[in-house]
Coordinates of C-alpha atoms in Angstrom, one line a residue:
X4 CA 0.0 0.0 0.0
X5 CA 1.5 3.4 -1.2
X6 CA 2.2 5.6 1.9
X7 CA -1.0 7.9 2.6
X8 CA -3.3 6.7 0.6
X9 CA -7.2 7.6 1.3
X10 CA -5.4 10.4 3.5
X11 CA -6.7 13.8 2.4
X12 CA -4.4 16.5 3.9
X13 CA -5.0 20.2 3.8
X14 CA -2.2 22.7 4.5
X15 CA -2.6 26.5 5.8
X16 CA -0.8 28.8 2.5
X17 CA -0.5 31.2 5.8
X18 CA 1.7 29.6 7.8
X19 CA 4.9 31.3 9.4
X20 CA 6.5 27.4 8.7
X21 CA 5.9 28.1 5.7
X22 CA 2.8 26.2 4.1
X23 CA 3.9 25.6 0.5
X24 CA 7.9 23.8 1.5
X25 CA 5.5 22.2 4.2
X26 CA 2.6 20.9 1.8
X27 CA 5.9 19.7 -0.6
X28 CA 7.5 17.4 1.9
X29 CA 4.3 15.9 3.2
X30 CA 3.2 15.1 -0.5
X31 CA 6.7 13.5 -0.7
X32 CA 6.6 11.1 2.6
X33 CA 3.0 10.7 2.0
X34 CA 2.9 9.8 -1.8
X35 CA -0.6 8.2 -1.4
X36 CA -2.2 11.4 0.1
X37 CA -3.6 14.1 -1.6
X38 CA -2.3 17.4 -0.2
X39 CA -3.9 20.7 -0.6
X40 CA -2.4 23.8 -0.1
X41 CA -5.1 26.7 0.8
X42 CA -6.1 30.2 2.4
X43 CA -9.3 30.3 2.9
X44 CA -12.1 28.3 4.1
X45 CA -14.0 28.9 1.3
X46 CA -10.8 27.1 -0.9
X47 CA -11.2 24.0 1.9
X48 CA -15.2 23.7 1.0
X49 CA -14.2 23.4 -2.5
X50 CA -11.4 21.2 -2.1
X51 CA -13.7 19.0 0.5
X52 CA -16.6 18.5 -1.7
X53 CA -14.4 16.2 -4.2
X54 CA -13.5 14.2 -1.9
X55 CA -14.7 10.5 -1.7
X56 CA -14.7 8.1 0.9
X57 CA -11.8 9.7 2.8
X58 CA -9.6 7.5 5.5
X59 CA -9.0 10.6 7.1
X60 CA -8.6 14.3 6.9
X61 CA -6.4 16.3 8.2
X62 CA -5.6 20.1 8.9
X63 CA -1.7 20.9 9.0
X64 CA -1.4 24.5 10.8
X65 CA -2.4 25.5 14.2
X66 CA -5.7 25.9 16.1
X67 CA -7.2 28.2 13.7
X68 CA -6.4 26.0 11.0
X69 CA -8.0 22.8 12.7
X70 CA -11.2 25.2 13.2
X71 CA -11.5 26.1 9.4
X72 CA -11.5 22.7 8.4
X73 CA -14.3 21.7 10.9
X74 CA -16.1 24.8 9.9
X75 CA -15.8 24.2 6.3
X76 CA -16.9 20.5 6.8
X77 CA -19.9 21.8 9.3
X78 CA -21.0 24.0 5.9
X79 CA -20.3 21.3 3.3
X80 CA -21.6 17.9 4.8
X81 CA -25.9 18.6 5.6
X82 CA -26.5 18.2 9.3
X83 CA -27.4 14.8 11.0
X84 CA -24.7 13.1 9.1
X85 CA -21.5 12.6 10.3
X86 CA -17.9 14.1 9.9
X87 CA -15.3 11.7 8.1
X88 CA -12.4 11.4 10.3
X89 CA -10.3 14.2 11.0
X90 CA -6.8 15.4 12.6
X91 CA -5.0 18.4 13.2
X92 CA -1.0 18.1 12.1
X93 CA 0.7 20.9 14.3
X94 CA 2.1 23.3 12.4
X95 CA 1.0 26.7 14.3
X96 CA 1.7 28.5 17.2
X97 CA 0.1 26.9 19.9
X98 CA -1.0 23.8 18.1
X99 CA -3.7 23.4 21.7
X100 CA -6.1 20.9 19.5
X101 CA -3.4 18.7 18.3
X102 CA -1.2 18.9 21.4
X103 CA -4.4 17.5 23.9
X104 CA -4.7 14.6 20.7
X105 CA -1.5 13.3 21.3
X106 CA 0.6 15.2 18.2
X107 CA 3.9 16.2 19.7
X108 CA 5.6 17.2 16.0
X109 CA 4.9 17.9 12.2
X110 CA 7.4 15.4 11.1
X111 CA 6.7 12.3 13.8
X112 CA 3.1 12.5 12.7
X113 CA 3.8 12.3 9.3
X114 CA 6.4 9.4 10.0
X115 CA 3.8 7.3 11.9
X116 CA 1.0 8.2 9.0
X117 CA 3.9 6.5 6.8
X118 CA 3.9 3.5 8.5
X119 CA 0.2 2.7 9.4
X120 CA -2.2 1.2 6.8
X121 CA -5.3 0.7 8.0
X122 CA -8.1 2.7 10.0
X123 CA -6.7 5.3 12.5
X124 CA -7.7 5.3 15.9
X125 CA -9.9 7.8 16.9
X126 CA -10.8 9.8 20.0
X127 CA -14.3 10.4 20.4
X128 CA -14.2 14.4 20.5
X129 CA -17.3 17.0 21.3
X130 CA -17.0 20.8 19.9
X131 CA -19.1 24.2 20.6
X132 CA -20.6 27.0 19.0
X133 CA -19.8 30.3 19.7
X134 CA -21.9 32.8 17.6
X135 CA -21.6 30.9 13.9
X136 CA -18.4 29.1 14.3
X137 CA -17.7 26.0 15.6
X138 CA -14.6 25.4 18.3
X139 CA -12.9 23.3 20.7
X140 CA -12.5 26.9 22.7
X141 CA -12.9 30.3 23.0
X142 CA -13.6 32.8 26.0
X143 CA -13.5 36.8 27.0
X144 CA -11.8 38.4 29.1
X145 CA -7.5 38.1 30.4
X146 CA -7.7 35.2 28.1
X147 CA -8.8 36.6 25.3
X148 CA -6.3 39.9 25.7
X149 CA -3.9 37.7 26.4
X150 CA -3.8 35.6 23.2
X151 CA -4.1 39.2 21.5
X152 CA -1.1 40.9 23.3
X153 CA 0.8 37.4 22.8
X154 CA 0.5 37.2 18.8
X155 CA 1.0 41.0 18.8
X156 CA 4.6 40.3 20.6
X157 CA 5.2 37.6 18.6
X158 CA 4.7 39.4 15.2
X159 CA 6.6 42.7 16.6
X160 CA 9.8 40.3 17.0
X161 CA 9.0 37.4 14.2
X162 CA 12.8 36.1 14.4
X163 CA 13.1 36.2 19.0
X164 CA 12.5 32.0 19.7
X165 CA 11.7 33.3 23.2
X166 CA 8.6 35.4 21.9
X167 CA 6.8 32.8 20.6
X168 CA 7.8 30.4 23.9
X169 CA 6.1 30.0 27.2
X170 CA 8.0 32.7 28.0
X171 CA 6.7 34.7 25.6
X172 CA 3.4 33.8 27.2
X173 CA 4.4 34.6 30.7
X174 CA 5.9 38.3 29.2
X175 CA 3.1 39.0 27.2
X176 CA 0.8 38.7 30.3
X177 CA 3.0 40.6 32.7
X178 CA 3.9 43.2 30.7
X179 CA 0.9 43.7 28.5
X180 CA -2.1 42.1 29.5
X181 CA -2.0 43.2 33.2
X182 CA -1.1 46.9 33.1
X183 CA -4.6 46.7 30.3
X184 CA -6.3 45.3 33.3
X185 CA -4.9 47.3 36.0
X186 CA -6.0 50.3 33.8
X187 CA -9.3 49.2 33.0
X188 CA -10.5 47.2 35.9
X189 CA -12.4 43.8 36.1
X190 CA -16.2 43.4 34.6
X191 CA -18.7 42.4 36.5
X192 CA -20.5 38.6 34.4
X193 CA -23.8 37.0 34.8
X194 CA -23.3 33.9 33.5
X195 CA -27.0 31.8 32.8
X196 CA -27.8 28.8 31.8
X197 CA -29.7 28.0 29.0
X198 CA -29.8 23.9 28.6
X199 CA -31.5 21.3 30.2
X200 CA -28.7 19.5 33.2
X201 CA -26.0 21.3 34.5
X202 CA -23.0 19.3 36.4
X203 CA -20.7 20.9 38.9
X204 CA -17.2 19.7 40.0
X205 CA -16.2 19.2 44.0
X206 CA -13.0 20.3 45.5
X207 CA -12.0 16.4 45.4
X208 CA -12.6 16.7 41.4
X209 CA -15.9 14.7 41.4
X210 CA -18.3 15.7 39.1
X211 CA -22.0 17.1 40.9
X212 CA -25.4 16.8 39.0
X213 CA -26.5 20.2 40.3
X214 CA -30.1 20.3 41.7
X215 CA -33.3 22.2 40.7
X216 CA -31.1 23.9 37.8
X217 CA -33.3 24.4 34.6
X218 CA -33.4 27.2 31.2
X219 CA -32.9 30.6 33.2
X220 CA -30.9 29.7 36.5
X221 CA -27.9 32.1 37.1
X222 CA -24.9 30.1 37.6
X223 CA -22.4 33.1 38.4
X224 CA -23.1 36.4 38.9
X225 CA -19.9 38.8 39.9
X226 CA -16.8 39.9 38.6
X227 CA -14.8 38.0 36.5
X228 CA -10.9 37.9 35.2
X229 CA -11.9 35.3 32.4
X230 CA -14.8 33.7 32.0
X231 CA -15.2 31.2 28.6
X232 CA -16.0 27.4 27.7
X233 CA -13.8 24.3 26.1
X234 CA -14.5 20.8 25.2
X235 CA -10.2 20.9 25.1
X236 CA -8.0 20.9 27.5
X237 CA -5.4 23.2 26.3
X238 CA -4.7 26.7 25.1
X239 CA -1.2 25.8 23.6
X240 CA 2.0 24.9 25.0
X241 CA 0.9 22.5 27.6
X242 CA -1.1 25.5 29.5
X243 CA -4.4 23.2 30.2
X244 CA -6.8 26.4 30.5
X245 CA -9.4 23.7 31.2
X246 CA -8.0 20.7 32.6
X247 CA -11.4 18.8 32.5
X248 CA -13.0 20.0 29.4
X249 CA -12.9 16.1 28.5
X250 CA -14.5 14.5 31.1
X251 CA -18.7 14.6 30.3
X252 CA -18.6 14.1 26.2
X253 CA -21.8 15.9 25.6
X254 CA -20.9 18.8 27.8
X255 CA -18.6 21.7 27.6
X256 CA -16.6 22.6 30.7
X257 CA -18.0 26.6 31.6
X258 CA -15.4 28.3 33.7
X259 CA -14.8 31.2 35.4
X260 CA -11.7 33.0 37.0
X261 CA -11.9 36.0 39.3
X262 CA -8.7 37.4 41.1
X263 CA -6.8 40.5 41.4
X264 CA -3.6 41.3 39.1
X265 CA -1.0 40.2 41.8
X266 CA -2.6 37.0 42.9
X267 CA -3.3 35.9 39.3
X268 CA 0.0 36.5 38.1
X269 CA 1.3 34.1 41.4
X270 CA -1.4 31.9 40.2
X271 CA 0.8 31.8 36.8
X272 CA 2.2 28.1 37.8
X273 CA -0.9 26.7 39.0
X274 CA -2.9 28.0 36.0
X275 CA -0.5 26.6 33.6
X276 CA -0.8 23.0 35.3
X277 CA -4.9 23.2 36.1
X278 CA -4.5 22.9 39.3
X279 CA -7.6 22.6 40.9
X280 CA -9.2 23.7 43.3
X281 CA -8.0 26.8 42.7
X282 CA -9.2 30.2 44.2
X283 CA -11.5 32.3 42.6
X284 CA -12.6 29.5 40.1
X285 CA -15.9 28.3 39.3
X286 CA -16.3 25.7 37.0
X287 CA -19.7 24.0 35.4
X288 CA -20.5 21.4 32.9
X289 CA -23.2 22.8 30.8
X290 CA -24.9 22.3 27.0
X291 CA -25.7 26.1 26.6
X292 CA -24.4 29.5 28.7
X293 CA -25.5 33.0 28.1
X294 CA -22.4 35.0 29.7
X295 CA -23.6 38.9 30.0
X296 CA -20.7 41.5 31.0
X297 CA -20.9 45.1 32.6
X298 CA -19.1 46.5 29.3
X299 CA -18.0 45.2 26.1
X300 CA -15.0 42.6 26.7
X301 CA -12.6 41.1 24.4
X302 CA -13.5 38.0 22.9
X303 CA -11.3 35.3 21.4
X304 CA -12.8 31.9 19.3
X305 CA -10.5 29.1 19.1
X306 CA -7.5 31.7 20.1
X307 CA -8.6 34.2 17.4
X308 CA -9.4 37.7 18.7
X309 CA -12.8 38.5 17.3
X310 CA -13.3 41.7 18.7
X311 CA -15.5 42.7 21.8
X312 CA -19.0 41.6 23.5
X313 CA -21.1 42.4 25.5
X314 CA -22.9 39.2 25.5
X315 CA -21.5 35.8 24.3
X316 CA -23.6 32.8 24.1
X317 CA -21.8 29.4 24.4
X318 CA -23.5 25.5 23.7
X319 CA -22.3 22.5 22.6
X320 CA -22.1 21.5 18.9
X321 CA -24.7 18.9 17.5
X322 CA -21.4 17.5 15.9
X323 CA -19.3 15.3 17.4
X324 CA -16.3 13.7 15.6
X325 CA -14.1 11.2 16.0
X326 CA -10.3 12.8 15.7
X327 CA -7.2 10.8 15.4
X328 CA -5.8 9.7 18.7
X329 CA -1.9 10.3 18.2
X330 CA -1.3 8.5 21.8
X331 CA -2.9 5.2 20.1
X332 CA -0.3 5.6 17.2
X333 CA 3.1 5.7 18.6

């Protein structure tokens, strides 16, 4: 059997790796595959609907690259039939999707899609909606600025390693993001629920069916550092935002941070690790939020700034999909 074949690979144009010397040397370990090179989603819509009977396809670039894919699959297959299998090859940023599947490197993906023949395994994998676009995660708030202020760093010094690091991270939120919120204070976030169940988590991590919780019940209401929804675990380089956004498929993991600018930035380590419990963090298990803010916050989708809300509705995506499980592979 030819290396790749029934693999259907599409590669971000965009990408700082560069995507065309990228797409090139996959086509060449992957001679079996058909490798597309693209910018936009409306390129991956055409590219997907001549596809046939597909072993698996695949998104090399980072998170928002993953997310154009699924979008562009969400507007090209009709709705109550289900995704082929897909992947994400990390070749981004902060590659969060990939990295909580199990990918670790562009080319030891490729090497072990080489090798393996038959039917991938797959982890069963729920997503969200937040306004039209489907996600894995996306939240407002020190979350949001911070993913802002850390691409702005990053393309203000494309060539420093240490920019686009965790210690780029850590600088970009100490020297950036908290003088913003020092300046401009915390919002104050009613966070409602909109769906039927709602779970809870205890400080000993078990998870809580919460009672007499129906459409309309005010989870939250106060002020709020971050407040967002994941069905991932990660926000990039190992920093697991929401360390149990996999643990009710079904649900996404609601969360909500509230501390001071000192204490979060000593909260750094903890944050970056999910610690938990945590002070100052409430966390739910919900099919559909309404999170309502004091004044317009920033807002980012799948690590994407997309400007700012005042309200942001999150619920969980009618699609589930069953994504390649790297761990199952090596």
């Amino acid at each position: 059997m030819i290396a790749g074949n029934g693999l259907y690979i599409v590669v971000n144009a965009n990408a700082k790796r560069g995507g065309r010397r990228i797409a090139v040397q996959i086509a060449r370990a992957l001679p079996g595959a058909n490798v597309r090179l693209t910018r936009t989603i409306k390129e991956i819509e055409g590219w997907l609907r001549s596809i046939k009977n597909p072993r698996a396809v695949l998104s090399a670039g980072g998170d928002g690259s993953a997310i154009a894919l699924l979008n562009a699959l969400d507007h090209v297959i009709p709705k109550g039939k289900p995704f082929p299998t897909v992947g994400a090859l990390p070749l981004g940023t902060g590659n969060a999707w990939a990295h909580a599947l199990g990918a670790r490197s562009l080319d030891a993906c490729v090497r072990t899609l080489a090798r393996h023949d038959g039917a991938l395994p797959t982890k069963r994998y729920a997503l969200l909606e937040s306004g039209d676009v489907i996600t894995f995660f996306a939240g407002c708030g020190w979350d949001a600025q911070l993913l802002d202020d850390f691409r702005q760093q990053v393309a203000a010094s494309p060539s420093n390693r240490l920019a686009k690091s965790v210690w780029g991270y850590l600088s970009a939120m100490a020297f950036r993001t908290a003088p913003k919120t020092i300046l401009y204070g915390r919002p104050h976030v009613i966070v409602e629920n909109l769906g039927p169940d709602v779970y809870t988590m205890t400080q000993s991590g078990k998870l809580l069916r919460m009672d007499g919780v129906k459409r309309g019940t005010i989870l939250y209401e106060g002020m709020a550092s971050s407040a967002g929804a994941a069905t991932c675990p990660e926000y990039g380089y190992g920093f697991r935002s929401y360390p149990f956004a996999e643990r009710l498929l079904g649900f996404m993991n609601v969360r909500v941070y509230d501390q001071k600018v000192l204490p979060a930035i000593m909260d750094i380590p903890k944050l970056w690790r999910g610690a938990h419990p945590l002070l100052g963090m409430s966390d739910w298990f919900a099919t559909h939020v309404r999170m309502t803010f004091s004044r317009a916050v920033p807002l980012q989708i799948g690590g994407e700034a997309v400007g700012s809300r005042l309200t942001v509705d999150y619920k969980i995506s009618p699609r589930e999909i069953d994504a390649v499980d790297w761990r199952m592979m090596s």
